[in-house]
Amino acid sequence: MKKLILMLSALTVLGLTFALAGCSGKAEPKVIENDDGSISITRVDEDGKAVSFNKKADGFENVTIVKLGQTSKTNPISISLADYSDKDILMEFSCDMKVEDTSKNENEIIWMVNEVDENFPQFYREYLKSGEWTKVSGREIIHLGQNRQFYLSGAGLSKENITVYLKNFRLKLSGEGIGSKEVVTKNWLEVPSIKETYKNLFDYFGLALTKEEYDSSRVRDGVKYHADYVTMGNEFKPDFLFNWQQPTKFEDFTAENGKTYKMPYWLPGFNRMDECLKHSKELGLKMRGHVLLWHAQTPWWFFVEDYGEGDYYVDTDEMNARLEWYIKTVLEHVAEWEKKNNNGEHIVEIWDVVNEVCSDNVTDSNWIRGEESSEWTKVYEDDSYIVNAFRYANKYAPADVELVYNDYGCTSPRKRKGMLKIIDAIQAAPDARIDAMGMQSHIGMDTKLTGPDSFEAAIQDFIAKGLNVQITELDIGHGDKPYSSIRMKAKYKEVFEVALRNRKTDNHKGVEGVTIWGLNDEGTWLNALKEYEGHTQKPLLFETKEFLVKPAFYGVLEAVESIN
């Protein structure tokens, strides 16, 4: 078993020497190895002269008393972290503490680590009144260098006049390579269900998957166990519904302008969609329809005269008719399937009506995706097609099905300004309806989650527009930095804490639910991106085809504690 030694000896930091109390003999601290692989230290080191254990004080038992006047120099308590050099460590510290000072009424108390590269992280820093018991706690994730220590700083303390009382002392260290116990990694059916954990907090918890995954009974078991909703990665998109086939058979369609246009007779990809609907019905799951209008995965010929046989793009009147026909055809097909196979009860309860229409380079005069990447922009010169998509969706979708605008880059203040303009345009149309903003949330370890210009600020901006928020495509990349399970866990926990803090209630708009974009690291879309070449990403809650649970999964569960 690895042993931590609490040292009362010399400590040098940036050339400053802190001489600690001499010892009559070092003894091993009480170290507990927890089932989750972490270790807990439950008392400070023994020093016959300066430290006394198991004393009674103020009616409490098992109090540790440290007489600073009997220490040789500055820092009265120091815990060696040398065994954990070059590791990412989550350190969680707590105790009840009383500082008794015969010379003044209060002292600044600092518990910290001498980690230079992390700017000397402080776990606790407050002024404590003399003679009063205070609950002290703090937590930090730190990459430890060589020979680091956790300690109570003696800086500014008049040690000759001070006695420190401690009870319930606990320092917990978590991370890969901590402790000697072998921790058994469980699969996703052996752990608590996410949807059950969040059932009274969010409207839903969702998972995205491919049809190939959905066809697997083993996958369906796990998805049913953890999720209320599923999002198909591709099967509801235009390319898939057209089945990559230029139409050869047509029928007449009368558009809202009263004119008649020829439209494809059928969408051959409906068969694939129907299989996904069937899986969801059998599992009792709801679905997110993703997506009706998108610049990608939409065939080029859909925008061209005679469906690719002509030489020019169609005019806006005909494009409006094609858009209306497409939305009507898809929504009515789903409604008919539900009527025939599910007693008319909705399976698809949410539709991403438009996806990724905001420019990455928003200006005061232009906020729509440019012609270089969007056929829609080549036909239209404004955002009318976006507004029309929500008009048509409102016309043909059931009133109790949510209509959503879904986009990425929401944490960018400049891009979000464009998104808010798009929302304004939709809300200004009397026959359009938008119920929620979908925040894709492909974020990184460095993404700012709270404060100004952050993930939380974006959520609150959309709520201020009178919309609910749906976190639709959450995954967390670690870029070119090494994967750290403990940092990934902390990031997921913080994301869910932010979502919970801003969740929808009976009286307020807010976050309705969260969808994780993918089932396991092995299948993540991020590793197909050129920007991550040579840096394999592990951005999800489960890994490998065995769906083994990662620490990040427990971060999601632990986030619920933040609202208790």
Coordinates of C-alpha atoms in Angstrom, one line a residue, residues 204-542:
Y204 CA -35.7 14.3 -20.2
F205 CA -32.2 12.9 -20.6
G206 CA -31.2 11.9 -24.1
L207 CA -28.5 10.0 -26.0
A208 CA -27.6 10.3 -29.7
L209 CA -26.8 7.2 -31.7
T210 CA -26.6 5.7 -35.2
K211 CA -29.2 3.4 -36.7
E212 CA -26.6 0.6 -36.7
E213 CA -26.3 1.0 -33.0
Y214 CA -30.0 1.2 -32.5
D215 CA -30.4 -2.1 -34.4
S216 CA -28.4 -3.8 -31.7
S217 CA -30.5 -5.3 -28.8
R218 CA -27.6 -4.9 -26.5
V219 CA -27.4 -1.1 -27.2
R220 CA -31.2 -0.8 -26.9
D221 CA -31.1 -2.3 -23.4
G222 CA -28.6 0.3 -22.3
V223 CA -30.3 3.3 -24.0
K224 CA -33.6 2.3 -22.5
Y225 CA -32.0 2.1 -19.1
H226 CA -30.4 5.5 -19.2
A227 CA -32.4 7.7 -21.5
D228 CA -35.9 9.1 -22.1
Y229 CA -35.1 10.4 -25.5
V230 CA -32.9 9.4 -28.5
T231 CA -31.6 11.5 -31.3
M232 CA -30.6 9.7 -34.5
G233 CA -27.4 11.1 -35.8
N234 CA -28.4 10.9 -39.5
E235 CA -31.6 9.1 -40.3
F236 CA -33.9 12.2 -40.0
K237 CA -31.7 14.4 -42.2
P238 CA -32.6 15.3 -45.8
D239 CA -29.8 13.3 -47.5
F240 CA -31.0 10.1 -45.7
L241 CA -34.7 10.8 -46.4
F242 CA -34.0 11.4 -50.1
N243 CA -31.8 8.3 -50.0
W244 CA -29.2 10.2 -52.1
Q245 CA -31.5 9.8 -55.2
Q246 CA -32.5 12.5 -57.6
P247 CA -36.3 12.2 -58.0
T248 CA -37.7 10.8 -61.3
K249 CA -41.4 10.7 -60.4
F250 CA -43.3 13.9 -59.4
E251 CA -46.6 15.1 -58.1
D252 CA -48.3 18.5 -58.0
F253 CA -48.1 20.6 -54.8
T254 CA -50.0 23.8 -54.3
A255 CA -47.9 26.2 -52.2
E256 CA -49.1 28.9 -49.8
N257 CA -48.8 31.5 -52.6
G258 CA -51.5 29.6 -54.5
K259 CA -49.2 28.4 -57.3
T260 CA -48.7 24.7 -58.2
Y261 CA -45.2 23.3 -58.4
K262 CA -43.9 19.8 -59.1
M263 CA -42.5 17.9 -56.1
P264 CA -40.9 14.5 -55.6
Y265 CA -43.5 11.8 -55.3
W266 CA -42.0 10.1 -52.3
L267 CA -39.1 10.2 -49.9
P268 CA -37.5 6.7 -50.2
G269 CA -35.6 7.1 -46.9
F270 CA -38.8 6.9 -44.9
N271 CA -38.2 3.2 -44.5
R272 CA -35.1 3.8 -42.5
M273 CA -36.8 6.4 -40.4
D274 CA -39.7 4.0 -39.7
E275 CA -37.4 1.4 -38.4
C276 CA -36.0 3.9 -35.9
L277 CA -39.6 4.9 -34.9
K278 CA -40.4 1.2 -34.3
H279 CA -37.4 0.7 -32.0
S280 CA -38.5 3.7 -30.0
K281 CA -42.0 2.5 -29.7
E282 CA -40.9 -0.9 -28.5
L283 CA -38.6 0.7 -25.9
G284 CA -41.1 3.4 -24.8
L285 CA -38.7 6.1 -25.7
K286 CA -39.4 9.5 -27.2
M287 CA -37.4 11.0 -30.1
R288 CA -35.9 14.3 -31.2
G289 CA -36.3 14.9 -35.0
H290 CA -33.0 16.1 -36.2
V291 CA -33.2 18.0 -38.5
L292 CA -35.6 19.6 -41.1
L293 CA -33.5 22.4 -42.6
W294 CA -29.7 22.2 -42.7
H295 CA -27.0 23.5 -45.1
A296 CA -25.2 20.2 -44.9
Q297 CA -26.5 16.7 -45.8
T298 CA -29.1 18.3 -48.1
P299 CA -28.8 17.4 -51.8
W300 CA -27.6 20.2 -54.1
W301 CA -30.2 19.4 -56.7
F302 CA -33.0 20.3 -54.2
F303 CA -32.1 24.0 -54.9
V304 CA -31.7 23.7 -58.7
E305 CA -34.3 24.0 -61.5
D306 CA -35.9 20.7 -62.4
Y307 CA -34.1 19.1 -59.5
G308 CA -30.7 19.3 -61.0
E309 CA -31.5 19.1 -64.7
G310 CA -31.6 22.9 -65.1
D311 CA -28.7 25.4 -65.1
Y312 CA -29.9 27.8 -62.4
Y313 CA -31.0 27.9 -58.8
V314 CA -34.8 28.2 -58.4
D315 CA -36.2 31.6 -57.4
T316 CA -37.3 32.2 -53.8
D317 CA -41.0 31.5 -54.5
E318 CA -40.3 28.0 -55.8
M319 CA -37.7 27.4 -53.0
N320 CA -40.4 28.4 -50.4
A321 CA -42.7 25.9 -52.0
R322 CA -40.1 23.1 -51.9
L323 CA -39.3 23.9 -48.3
E324 CA -43.0 23.9 -47.3
W325 CA -43.5 20.6 -49.2
Y326 CA -40.6 19.0 -47.5
I327 CA -41.5 20.0 -44.0
K328 CA -45.2 19.1 -44.6
T329 CA -44.2 15.7 -46.0
V330 CA -41.9 14.7 -43.2
L331 CA -44.1 15.9 -40.4
E332 CA -47.2 14.3 -41.8
H333 CA -45.4 11.0 -42.4
V334 CA -44.4 10.9 -38.8
A335 CA -47.9 11.8 -37.6
E336 CA -49.4 9.1 -39.8
W337 CA -46.9 6.5 -38.5
E338 CA -47.8 7.5 -34.9
K339 CA -51.5 7.3 -35.7
K340 CA -51.2 3.9 -37.3
N341 CA -48.6 2.3 -34.9
N342 CA -48.8 4.2 -31.6
N343 CA -52.5 5.1 -31.2
G344 CA -51.7 8.6 -32.3
E345 CA -49.4 9.3 -29.3
H346 CA -46.3 11.3 -30.2
I347 CA -43.0 9.5 -30.4
V348 CA -41.2 12.5 -32.0
E349 CA -41.9 15.3 -29.4
I350 CA -39.2 17.7 -30.5
W351 CA -38.0 18.9 -33.9
D352 CA -34.8 20.8 -34.7
V353 CA -36.5 22.9 -37.4
V354 CA -33.3 24.7 -38.5
N355 CA -29.7 23.7 -37.7
E356 CA -26.5 25.8 -37.8
V357 CA -27.8 28.8 -39.8
C358 CA -25.8 31.4 -38.0
S359 CA -22.5 32.7 -39.5
D360 CA -19.3 32.1 -37.7
N361 CA -18.3 35.7 -38.5
V362 CA -21.3 37.7 -37.4
T363 CA -21.4 41.4 -38.2
D364 CA -24.0 44.1 -37.5
S365 CA -25.2 43.8 -41.0
N366 CA -24.9 40.1 -41.6
W367 CA -25.4 37.1 -39.4
I368 CA -26.5 34.3 -41.8
R369 CA -24.2 31.5 -42.9
G370 CA -22.5 32.6 -46.2
E371 CA -22.9 31.4 -49.7
E372 CA -19.6 29.5 -49.6
S373 CA -21.2 26.9 -47.3
S374 CA -24.9 27.1 -47.7
E375 CA -27.1 26.5 -50.8
W376 CA -29.9 28.2 -48.9
T377 CA -28.0 31.5 -48.9
K378 CA -27.3 31.1 -52.6
V379 CA -31.1 31.2 -53.2
Y380 CA -32.0 33.7 -50.5
E381 CA -30.4 37.0 -49.6
D382 CA -31.9 37.3 -46.1
D383 CA -33.2 35.2 -43.2
S384 CA -36.7 34.7 -44.7
Y385 CA -36.1 31.0 -45.3
I386 CA -35.4 30.5 -41.6
V387 CA -38.5 32.3 -40.6
N388 CA -40.5 30.3 -43.2
A389 CA -39.2 27.0 -41.9
F390 CA -40.7 27.9 -38.5
R391 CA -43.9 29.1 -40.1
Y392 CA -44.3 25.8 -42.0
A393 CA -43.3 23.7 -39.0
N394 CA -45.9 25.6 -36.9
K395 CA -48.5 25.0 -39.7
Y396 CA -48.0 21.2 -40.0
A397 CA -46.6 20.1 -36.6
P398 CA -48.9 19.3 -33.7
A399 CA -49.2 22.2 -31.2
D400 CA -47.7 20.1 -28.4
V401 CA -44.6 19.2 -30.4
E402 CA -41.7 21.5 -29.6
L403 CA -40.0 23.5 -32.4
V404 CA -36.3 24.3 -31.9
Y405 CA -33.5 26.3 -33.4
N406 CA -30.3 24.3 -33.0
D407 CA -26.8 25.8 -33.4
Y408 CA -23.1 25.5 -32.2
G409 CA -20.8 28.1 -30.8
C410 CA -23.3 29.6 -28.4
T411 CA -20.6 30.6 -25.9
S412 CA -19.1 33.1 -28.4
P413 CA -20.7 36.5 -27.6
R414 CA -20.3 37.6 -31.2
K415 CA -21.9 34.6 -32.7
R416 CA -24.6 34.5 -30.1
K417 CA -25.5 38.1 -31.0
G418 CA -26.4 36.7 -34.5
M419 CA -28.4 33.8 -33.0
L420 CA -30.4 36.3 -31.0
K421 CA -31.2 38.3 -34.2
I422 CA -32.4 35.1 -35.8
I423 CA -34.6 34.4 -32.8
D424 CA -36.0 37.9 -33.0
A425 CA -36.9 37.4 -36.7
I426 CA -38.7 34.2 -36.0
Q427 CA -40.6 35.6 -33.0
A428 CA -41.6 38.7 -35.0
A429 CA -43.5 36.5 -37.5
P430 CA -47.1 36.1 -36.3
D431 CA -47.6 32.6 -37.8
A432 CA -44.2 31.2 -36.8
R433 CA -43.5 29.4 -33.5
I434 CA -40.2 28.7 -31.7
D435 CA -40.3 27.0 -28.3
A436 CA -36.7 26.4 -27.4
M437 CA -33.0 27.0 -28.3
G438 CA -30.9 24.0 -28.9
M439 CA -27.3 24.6 -27.7
Q440 CA -25.1 22.0 -29.3
S441 CA -22.5 22.2 -26.6
H442 CA -19.5 20.6 -28.3
I443 CA -17.2 22.1 -25.7
G444 CA -13.6 21.8 -24.6
M445 CA -11.9 21.4 -21.3
D446 CA -11.0 25.1 -21.5
T447 CA -14.6 26.3 -22.3
K448 CA -15.7 28.9 -19.7
L449 CA -18.8 27.6 -18.0
T450 CA -19.7 30.4 -15.6
G451 CA -19.3 34.2 -15.4
P452 CA -19.5 36.7 -18.3
D453 CA -19.3 35.4 -21.9
S454 CA -19.7 31.8 -20.7
F455 CA -21.8 28.7 -21.2
E456 CA -24.1 29.8 -18.4
A457 CA -24.4 33.4 -19.8
A458 CA -25.5 31.9 -23.2
I459 CA -28.2 29.8 -21.4
Q460 CA -29.5 32.9 -19.7
D461 CA -29.5 35.0 -22.8
F462 CA -31.8 32.5 -24.6
I463 CA -34.0 32.3 -21.5
A464 CA -34.3 36.1 -21.6
K465 CA -35.8 35.7 -25.1
G466 CA -38.7 33.7 -23.5
L467 CA -37.3 30.4 -24.7
N468 CA -36.5 27.2 -23.0
V469 CA -33.1 25.8 -23.6
Q470 CA -32.1 22.2 -24.6
I471 CA -28.5 21.1 -24.4
T472 CA -28.6 19.0 -27.6
E473 CA -25.2 17.6 -28.5
L474 CA -23.0 17.6 -25.5
D475 CA -19.5 16.1 -25.7
I476 CA -16.2 17.4 -24.2
G477 CA -13.0 17.3 -26.2
H478 CA -9.6 17.6 -24.6
G479 CA -7.8 18.8 -27.7
D480 CA -4.1 18.2 -27.8
K481 CA -3.8 17.8 -24.1
P482 CA -3.5 14.3 -22.6
Y483 CA -6.8 12.8 -21.5
S484 CA -7.4 13.2 -17.8
S485 CA -10.3 11.2 -16.4
I486 CA -10.4 13.3 -13.2
R487 CA -10.6 16.6 -15.1
M488 CA -13.1 15.2 -17.5
K489 CA -15.3 14.1 -14.6
A490 CA -15.1 17.6 -13.0
K491 CA -16.0 19.2 -16.3
Y492 CA -19.1 17.1 -16.9
K493 CA -20.1 17.7 -13.3
E494 CA -19.8 21.4 -13.7
V495 CA -21.8 21.4 -17.0
F496 CA -24.6 19.6 -15.3
E497 CA -24.4 21.8 -12.3
V498 CA -24.9 24.9 -14.6
A499 CA -27.8 23.2 -16.3
L500 CA -29.5 22.3 -13.1
R501 CA -29.0 25.8 -11.7
N502 CA -30.8 27.2 -14.8
R503 CA -33.3 24.4 -15.2
K504 CA -36.9 24.9 -16.2
T505 CA -39.5 25.2 -13.5
D506 CA -43.3 25.6 -13.4
N507 CA -42.7 29.4 -13.1
H508 CA -39.7 30.0 -15.2
K509 CA -38.2 29.1 -18.6
G510 CA -35.0 27.2 -18.4
V511 CA -33.0 24.1 -19.4
E512 CA -35.4 21.3 -20.2
G513 CA -33.0 18.5 -20.8
V514 CA -29.5 17.3 -21.9
T515 CA -28.5 15.0 -24.8
I516 CA -25.1 13.4 -24.9
W517 CA -23.8 13.3 -28.5
G518 CA -22.7 9.6 -28.8
L519 CA -22.7 6.4 -26.8
N520 CA -19.0 5.6 -26.3
D521 CA -15.6 7.0 -27.0
E522 CA -15.0 4.4 -29.7
G523 CA -17.7 5.9 -31.9
T524 CA -17.3 9.6 -31.2
W525 CA -17.5 11.8 -34.3
L526 CA -14.6 14.0 -32.9
N527 CA -11.9 11.5 -33.9
A528 CA -12.9 11.8 -37.5
L529 CA -12.1 15.6 -37.5
K530 CA -8.8 16.7 -38.9
E531 CA -8.2 19.1 -36.0
Y532 CA -7.9 16.1 -33.6
E533 CA -5.6 14.0 -35.8
G534 CA -2.9 12.4 -33.7
H535 CA -4.8 13.3 -30.5
T536 CA -7.4 10.7 -29.8
Q537 CA -10.4 12.1 -28.0
K538 CA -12.3 10.5 -25.1
P539 CA -15.2 12.9 -24.8
L540 CA -18.2 10.8 -23.6
L541 CA -19.5 8.9 -20.5
F542 CA -18.8 5.3 -21.6

